[in-house]
PDB file of C-alpha atoms in Angstrom:
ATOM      1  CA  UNK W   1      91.697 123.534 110.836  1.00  0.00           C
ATOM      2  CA  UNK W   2      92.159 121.064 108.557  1.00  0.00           C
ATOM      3  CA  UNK W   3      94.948 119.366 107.052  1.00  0.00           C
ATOM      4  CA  UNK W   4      95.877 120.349 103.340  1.00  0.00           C
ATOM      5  CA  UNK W   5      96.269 117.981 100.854  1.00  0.00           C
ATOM      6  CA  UNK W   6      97.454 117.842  97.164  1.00  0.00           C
ATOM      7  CA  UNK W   7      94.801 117.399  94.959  1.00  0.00           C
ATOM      8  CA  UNK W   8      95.307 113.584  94.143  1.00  0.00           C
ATOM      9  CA  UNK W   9      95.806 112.895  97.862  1.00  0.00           C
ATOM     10  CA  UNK W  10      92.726 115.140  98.788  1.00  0.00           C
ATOM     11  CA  UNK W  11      90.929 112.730  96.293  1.00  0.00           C
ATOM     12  CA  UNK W  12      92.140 109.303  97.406  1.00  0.00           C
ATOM     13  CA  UNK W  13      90.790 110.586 101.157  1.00  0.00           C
ATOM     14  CA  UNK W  14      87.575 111.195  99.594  1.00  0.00           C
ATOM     15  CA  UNK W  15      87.352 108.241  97.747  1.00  0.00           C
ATOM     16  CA  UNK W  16      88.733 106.334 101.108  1.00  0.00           C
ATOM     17  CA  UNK W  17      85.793 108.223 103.275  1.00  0.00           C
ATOM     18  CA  UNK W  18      82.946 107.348 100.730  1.00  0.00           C
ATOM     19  CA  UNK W  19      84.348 103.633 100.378  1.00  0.00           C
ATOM     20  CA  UNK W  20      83.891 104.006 104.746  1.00  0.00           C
ATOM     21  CA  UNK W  21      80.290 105.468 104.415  1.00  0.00           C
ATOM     22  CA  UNK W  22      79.336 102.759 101.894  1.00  0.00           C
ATOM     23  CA  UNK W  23      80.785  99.515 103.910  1.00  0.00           C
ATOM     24  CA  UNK W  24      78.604 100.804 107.081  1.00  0.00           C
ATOM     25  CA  UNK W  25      75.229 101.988 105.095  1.00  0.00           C
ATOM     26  CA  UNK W  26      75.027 100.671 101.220  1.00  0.00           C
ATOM     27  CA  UNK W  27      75.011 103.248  98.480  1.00  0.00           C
ATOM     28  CA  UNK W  28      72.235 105.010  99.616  1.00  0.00           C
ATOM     29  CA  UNK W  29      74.730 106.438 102.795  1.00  0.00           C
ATOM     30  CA  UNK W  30      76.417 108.000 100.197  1.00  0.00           C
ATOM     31  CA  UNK W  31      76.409 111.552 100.072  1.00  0.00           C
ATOM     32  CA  UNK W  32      78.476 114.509  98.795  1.00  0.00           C
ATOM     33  CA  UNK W  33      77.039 116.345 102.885  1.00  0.00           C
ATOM     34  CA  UNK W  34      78.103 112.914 104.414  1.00  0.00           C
ATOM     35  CA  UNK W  35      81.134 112.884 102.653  1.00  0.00           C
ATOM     36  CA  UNK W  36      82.363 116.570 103.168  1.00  0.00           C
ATOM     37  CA  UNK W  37      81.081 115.975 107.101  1.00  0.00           C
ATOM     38  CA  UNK W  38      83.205 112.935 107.272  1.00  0.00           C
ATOM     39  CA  UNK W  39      86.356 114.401 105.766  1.00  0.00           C
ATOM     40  CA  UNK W  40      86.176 117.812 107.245  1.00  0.00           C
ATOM     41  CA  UNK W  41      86.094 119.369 103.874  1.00  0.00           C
ATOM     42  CA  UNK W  42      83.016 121.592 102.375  1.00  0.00           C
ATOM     43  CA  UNK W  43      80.847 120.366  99.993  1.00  0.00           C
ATOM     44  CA  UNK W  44      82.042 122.601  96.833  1.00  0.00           C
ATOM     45  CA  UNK W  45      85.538 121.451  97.719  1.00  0.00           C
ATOM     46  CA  UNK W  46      83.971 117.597  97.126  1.00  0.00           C
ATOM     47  CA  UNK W  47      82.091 118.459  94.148  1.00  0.00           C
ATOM     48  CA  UNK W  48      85.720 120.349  92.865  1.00  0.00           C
ATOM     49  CA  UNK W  49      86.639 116.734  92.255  1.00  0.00           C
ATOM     50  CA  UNK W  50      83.287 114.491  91.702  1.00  0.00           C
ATOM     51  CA  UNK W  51      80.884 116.856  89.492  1.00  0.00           C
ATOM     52  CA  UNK W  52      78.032 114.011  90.309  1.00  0.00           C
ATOM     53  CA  UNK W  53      77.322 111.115  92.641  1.00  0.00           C
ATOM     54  CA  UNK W  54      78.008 109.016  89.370  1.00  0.00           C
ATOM     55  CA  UNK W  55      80.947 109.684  88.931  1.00  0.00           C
ATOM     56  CA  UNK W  56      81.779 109.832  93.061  1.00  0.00           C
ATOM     57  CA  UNK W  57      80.274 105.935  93.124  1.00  0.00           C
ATOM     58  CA  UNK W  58      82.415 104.995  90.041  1.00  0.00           C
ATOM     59  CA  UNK W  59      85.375 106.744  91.490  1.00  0.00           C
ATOM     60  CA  UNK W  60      85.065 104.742  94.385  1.00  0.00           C
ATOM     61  CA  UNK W  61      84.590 101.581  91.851  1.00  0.00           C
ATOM     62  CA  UNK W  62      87.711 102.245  89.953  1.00  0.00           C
ATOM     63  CA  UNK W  63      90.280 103.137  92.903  1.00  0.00           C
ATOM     64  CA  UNK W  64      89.351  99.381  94.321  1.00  0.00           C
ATOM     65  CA  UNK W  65      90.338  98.205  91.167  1.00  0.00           C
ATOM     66  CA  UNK W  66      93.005  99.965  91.189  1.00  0.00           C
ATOM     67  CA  UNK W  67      94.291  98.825  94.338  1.00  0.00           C
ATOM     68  CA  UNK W  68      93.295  95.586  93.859  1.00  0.00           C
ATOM     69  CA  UNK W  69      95.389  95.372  90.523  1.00  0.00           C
ATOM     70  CA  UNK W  70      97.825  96.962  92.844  1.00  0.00           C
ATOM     71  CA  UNK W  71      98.095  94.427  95.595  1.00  0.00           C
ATOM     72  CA  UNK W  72      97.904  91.708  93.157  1.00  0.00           C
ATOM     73  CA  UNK W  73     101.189  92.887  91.422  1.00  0.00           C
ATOM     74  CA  UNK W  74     102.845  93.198  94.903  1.00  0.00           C
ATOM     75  CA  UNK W  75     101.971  89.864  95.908  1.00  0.00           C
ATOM     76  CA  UNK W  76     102.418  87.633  92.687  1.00  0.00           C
ATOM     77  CA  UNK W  77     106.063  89.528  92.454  1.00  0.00           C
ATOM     78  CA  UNK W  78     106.761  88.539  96.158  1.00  0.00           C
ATOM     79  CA  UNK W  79     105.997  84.992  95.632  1.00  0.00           C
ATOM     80  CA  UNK W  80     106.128  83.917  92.338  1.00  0.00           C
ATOM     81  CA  UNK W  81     103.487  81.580  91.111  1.00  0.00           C
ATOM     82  CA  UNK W  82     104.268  78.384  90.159  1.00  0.00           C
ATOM     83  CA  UNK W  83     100.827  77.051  88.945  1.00  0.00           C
ATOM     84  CA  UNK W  84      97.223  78.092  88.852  1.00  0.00           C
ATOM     85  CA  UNK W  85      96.255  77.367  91.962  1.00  0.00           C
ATOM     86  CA  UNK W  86      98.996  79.755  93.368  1.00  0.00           C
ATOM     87  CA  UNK W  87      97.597  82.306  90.901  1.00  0.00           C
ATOM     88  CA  UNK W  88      94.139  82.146  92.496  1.00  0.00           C
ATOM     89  CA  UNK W  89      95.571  82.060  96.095  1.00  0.00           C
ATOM     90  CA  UNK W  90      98.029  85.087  95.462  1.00  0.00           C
ATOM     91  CA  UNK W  91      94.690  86.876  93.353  1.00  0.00           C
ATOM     92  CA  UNK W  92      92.131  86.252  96.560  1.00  0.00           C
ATOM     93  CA  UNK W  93      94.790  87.683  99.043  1.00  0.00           C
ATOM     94  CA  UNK W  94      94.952  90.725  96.959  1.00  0.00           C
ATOM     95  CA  UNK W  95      91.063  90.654  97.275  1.00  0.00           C
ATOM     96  CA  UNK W  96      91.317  90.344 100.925  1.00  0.00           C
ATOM     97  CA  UNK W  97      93.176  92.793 101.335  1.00  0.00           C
ATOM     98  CA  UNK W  98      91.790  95.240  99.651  1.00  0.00           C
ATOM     99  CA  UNK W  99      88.550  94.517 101.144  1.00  0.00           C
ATOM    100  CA  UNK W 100      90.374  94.529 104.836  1.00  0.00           C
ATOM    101  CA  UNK W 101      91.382  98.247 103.136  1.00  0.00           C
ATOM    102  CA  UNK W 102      88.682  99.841 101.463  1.00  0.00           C
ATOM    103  CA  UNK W 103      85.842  97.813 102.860  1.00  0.00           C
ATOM    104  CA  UNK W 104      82.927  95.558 101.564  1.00  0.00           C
ATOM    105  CA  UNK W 105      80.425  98.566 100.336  1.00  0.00           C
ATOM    106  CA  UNK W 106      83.377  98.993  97.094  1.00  0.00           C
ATOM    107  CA  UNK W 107      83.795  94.789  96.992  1.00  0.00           C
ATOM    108  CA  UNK W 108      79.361  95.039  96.808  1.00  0.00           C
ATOM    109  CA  UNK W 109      79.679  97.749  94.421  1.00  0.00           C
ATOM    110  CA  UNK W 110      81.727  95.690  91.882  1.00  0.00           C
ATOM    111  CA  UNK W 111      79.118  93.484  91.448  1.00  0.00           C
ATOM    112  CA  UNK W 112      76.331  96.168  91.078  1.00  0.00           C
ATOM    113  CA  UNK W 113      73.128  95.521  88.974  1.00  0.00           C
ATOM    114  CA  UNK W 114      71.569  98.288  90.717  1.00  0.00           C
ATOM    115  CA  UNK W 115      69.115 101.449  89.328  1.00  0.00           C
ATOM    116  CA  UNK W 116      71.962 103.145  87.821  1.00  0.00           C
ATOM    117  CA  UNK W 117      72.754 102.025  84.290  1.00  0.00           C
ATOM    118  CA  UNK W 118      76.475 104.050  84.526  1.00  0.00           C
ATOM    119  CA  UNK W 119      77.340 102.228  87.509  1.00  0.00           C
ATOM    120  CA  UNK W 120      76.106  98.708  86.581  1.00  0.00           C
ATOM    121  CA  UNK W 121      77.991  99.038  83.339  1.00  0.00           C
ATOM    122  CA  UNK W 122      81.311 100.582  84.734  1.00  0.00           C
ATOM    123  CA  UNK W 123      81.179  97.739  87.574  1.00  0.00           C
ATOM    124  CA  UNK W 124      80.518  94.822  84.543  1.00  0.00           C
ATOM    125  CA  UNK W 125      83.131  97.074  82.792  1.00  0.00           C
ATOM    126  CA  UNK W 126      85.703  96.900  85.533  1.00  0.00           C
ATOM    127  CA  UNK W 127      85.116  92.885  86.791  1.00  0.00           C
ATOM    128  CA  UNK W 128      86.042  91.905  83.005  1.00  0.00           C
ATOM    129  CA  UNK W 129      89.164  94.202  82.854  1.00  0.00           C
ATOM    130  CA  UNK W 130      90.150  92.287  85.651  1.00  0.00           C
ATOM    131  CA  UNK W 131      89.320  89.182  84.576  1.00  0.00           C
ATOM    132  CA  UNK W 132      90.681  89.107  81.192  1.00  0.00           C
ATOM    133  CA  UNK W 133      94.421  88.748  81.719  1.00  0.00           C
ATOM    134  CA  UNK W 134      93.455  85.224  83.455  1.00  0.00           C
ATOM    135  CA  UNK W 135      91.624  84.020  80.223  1.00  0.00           C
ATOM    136  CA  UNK W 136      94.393  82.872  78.625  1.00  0.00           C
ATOM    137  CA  UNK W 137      95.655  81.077  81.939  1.00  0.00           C
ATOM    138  CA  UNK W 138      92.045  79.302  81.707  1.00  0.00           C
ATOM    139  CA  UNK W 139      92.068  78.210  78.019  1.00  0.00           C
ATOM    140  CA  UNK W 140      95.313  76.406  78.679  1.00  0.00           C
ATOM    141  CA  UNK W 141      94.540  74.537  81.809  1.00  0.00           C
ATOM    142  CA  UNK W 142      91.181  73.719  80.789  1.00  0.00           C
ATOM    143  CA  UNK W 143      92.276  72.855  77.183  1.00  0.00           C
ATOM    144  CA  UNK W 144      89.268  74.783  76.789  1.00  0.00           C
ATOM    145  CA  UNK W 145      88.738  77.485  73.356  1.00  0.00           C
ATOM    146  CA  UNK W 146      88.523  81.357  74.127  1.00  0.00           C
ATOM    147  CA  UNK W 147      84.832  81.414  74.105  1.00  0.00           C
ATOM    148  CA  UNK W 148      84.467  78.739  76.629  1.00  0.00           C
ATOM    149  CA  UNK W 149      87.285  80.136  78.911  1.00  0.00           C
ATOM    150  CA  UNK W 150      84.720  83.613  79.012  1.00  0.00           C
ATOM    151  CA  UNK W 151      82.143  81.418  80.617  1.00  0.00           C
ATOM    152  CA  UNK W 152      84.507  79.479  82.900  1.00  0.00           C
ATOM    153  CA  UNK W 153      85.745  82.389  83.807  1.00  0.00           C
ATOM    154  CA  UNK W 154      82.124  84.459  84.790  1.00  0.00           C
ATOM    155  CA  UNK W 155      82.067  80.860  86.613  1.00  0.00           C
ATOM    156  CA  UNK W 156      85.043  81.357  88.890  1.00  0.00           C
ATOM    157  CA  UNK W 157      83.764  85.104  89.603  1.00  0.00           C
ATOM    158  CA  UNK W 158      80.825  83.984  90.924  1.00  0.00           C
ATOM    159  CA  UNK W 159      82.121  80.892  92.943  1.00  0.00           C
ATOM    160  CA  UNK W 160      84.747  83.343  94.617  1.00  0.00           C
ATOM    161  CA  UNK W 161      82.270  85.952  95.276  1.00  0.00           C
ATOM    162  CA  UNK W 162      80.274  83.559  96.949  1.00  0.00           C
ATOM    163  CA  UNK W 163      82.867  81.930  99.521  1.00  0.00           C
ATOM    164  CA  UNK W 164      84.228  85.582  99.832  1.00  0.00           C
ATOM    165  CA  UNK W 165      80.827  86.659 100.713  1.00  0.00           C
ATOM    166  CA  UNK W 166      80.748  84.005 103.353  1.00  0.00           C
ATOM    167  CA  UNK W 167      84.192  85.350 104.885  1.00  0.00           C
ATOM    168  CA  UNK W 168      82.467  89.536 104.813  1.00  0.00           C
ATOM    169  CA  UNK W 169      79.540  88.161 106.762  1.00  0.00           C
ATOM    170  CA  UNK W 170      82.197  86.749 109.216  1.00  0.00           C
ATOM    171  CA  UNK W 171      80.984  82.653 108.744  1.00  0.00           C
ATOM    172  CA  UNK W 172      84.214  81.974 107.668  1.00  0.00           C
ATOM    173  CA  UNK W 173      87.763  83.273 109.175  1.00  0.00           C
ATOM    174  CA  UNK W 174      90.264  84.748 106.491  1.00  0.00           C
ATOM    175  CA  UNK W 175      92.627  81.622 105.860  1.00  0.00           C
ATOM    176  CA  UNK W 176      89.029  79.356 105.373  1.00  0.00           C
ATOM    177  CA  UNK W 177      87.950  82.051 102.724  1.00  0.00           C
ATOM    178  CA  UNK W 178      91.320  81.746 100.504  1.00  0.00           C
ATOM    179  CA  UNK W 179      91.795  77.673 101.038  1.00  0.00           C
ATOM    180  CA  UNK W 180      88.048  77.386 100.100  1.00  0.00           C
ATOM    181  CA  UNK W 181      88.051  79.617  97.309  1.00  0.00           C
ATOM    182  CA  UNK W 182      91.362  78.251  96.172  1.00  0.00           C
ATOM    183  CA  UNK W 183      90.533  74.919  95.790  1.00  0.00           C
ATOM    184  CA  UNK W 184      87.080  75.668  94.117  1.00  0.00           C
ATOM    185  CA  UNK W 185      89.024  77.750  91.391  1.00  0.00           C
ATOM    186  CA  UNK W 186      91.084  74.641  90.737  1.00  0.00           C
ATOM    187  CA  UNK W 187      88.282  72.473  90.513  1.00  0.00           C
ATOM    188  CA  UNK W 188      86.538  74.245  88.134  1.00  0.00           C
ATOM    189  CA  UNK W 189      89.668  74.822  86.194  1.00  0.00           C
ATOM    190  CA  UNK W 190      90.829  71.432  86.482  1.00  0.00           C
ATOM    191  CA  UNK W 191      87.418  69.711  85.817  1.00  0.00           C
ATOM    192  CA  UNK W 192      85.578  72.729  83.204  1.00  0.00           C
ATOM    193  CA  UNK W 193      87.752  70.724  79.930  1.00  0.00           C
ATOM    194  CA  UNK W 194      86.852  67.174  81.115  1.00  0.00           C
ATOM    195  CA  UNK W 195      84.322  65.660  78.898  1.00  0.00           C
ATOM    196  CA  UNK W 196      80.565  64.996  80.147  1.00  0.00           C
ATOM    197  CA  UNK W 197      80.141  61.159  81.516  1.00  0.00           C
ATOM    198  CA  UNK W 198      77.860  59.749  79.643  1.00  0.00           C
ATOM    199  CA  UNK W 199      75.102  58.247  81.725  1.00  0.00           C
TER     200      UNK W 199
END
């Protein structure tokens, strides 16, 4: 028999379970019969709350976020930071963390350019709704204009994503991931409002 849940919780675990089925086999594992197996639920009662496998993948997109956003709070109220470097460490813990949590398949997911046009745009959608309170941040460090801080900050996405991706595959422990990507973030920060050398 299984174990009733209010709606919002019953949601979360399916969210949770397809987050699970997406870390070990890519979107494609991704079922509403895999799901419902998994959670010991029925398929109607999984299509009660995710009408398509759209909006079950973008679920899955948006409750990362969410927790993400979450754990970022929690951690930049626990230890205040004092510059932008502690910003970025305190940001890539919270990414950690909710990767350690919900798994890689969401973390993949966020950066989706896949077949589905919904899901690309809601991921693109999501990344800059997380990036944007840290544009301001960038325009004053770099001494950089709006515009410019956009780019640098697209930059930094990618340069994370890429020493983070190192740390999923397992090539780099945890406390290597969040030094490395640390100290890039500064770097590009520090050295994105230099002028060119001329040479």
């Amino acid at each position: 028999m299984r174990l009733r849940l209010a709606p919002a919780d019953r949601r979360r675990e399916l969210l949770r379970v397809a987050g699970r089925l997406m870390t070990e086999g890519g979107v494609d594992a991704v079922g509403f019969g895999q799901i419902a197996a998994r959670a010991g639920v029925t398929r109607p009662l999984v299509y009660k709350f995710f009408p398509s496998r759209t909006a079950l993948i973008i679920g899955v997109l948006e409750d990362f976020a969410a927790e993400l956003n979450e754990r970022f709070g929690r951690g930049a109220t626990r230890a205040l930071p004092a510059n932008a470097a502690d910003a970025a460490r305190v940001f890539v813990e919270a990414v950690c963390d909710t990767i350690e949590d919900r798994g890689t398949g969401p973390w993949y997911l966020l950066d989706a350019k896949g077949p589905d046009p919904q899901v690309a745009a809601r991921a693109e959608q999501i990344l800059d709704e997380l990036v944007a309170p840290w544009r301001l941040a960038i325009a004053a460090t770099a001494g950089v204009d709006e515009r410019e801080a956009a780019t640098l900050a697209r930059m930094i996405v990618a340069a994370g994503r890429a020493v983070l991706e190192l740390w999923c595959r397992g090539e780099l422990s945890r406390e290597e991931a969040v030094r490395d990507t640390t100290r890039g973030v500064s770097a590009l920060v520090q050295g994105f409002g230099l002028p060119a050398r001329a040479g």
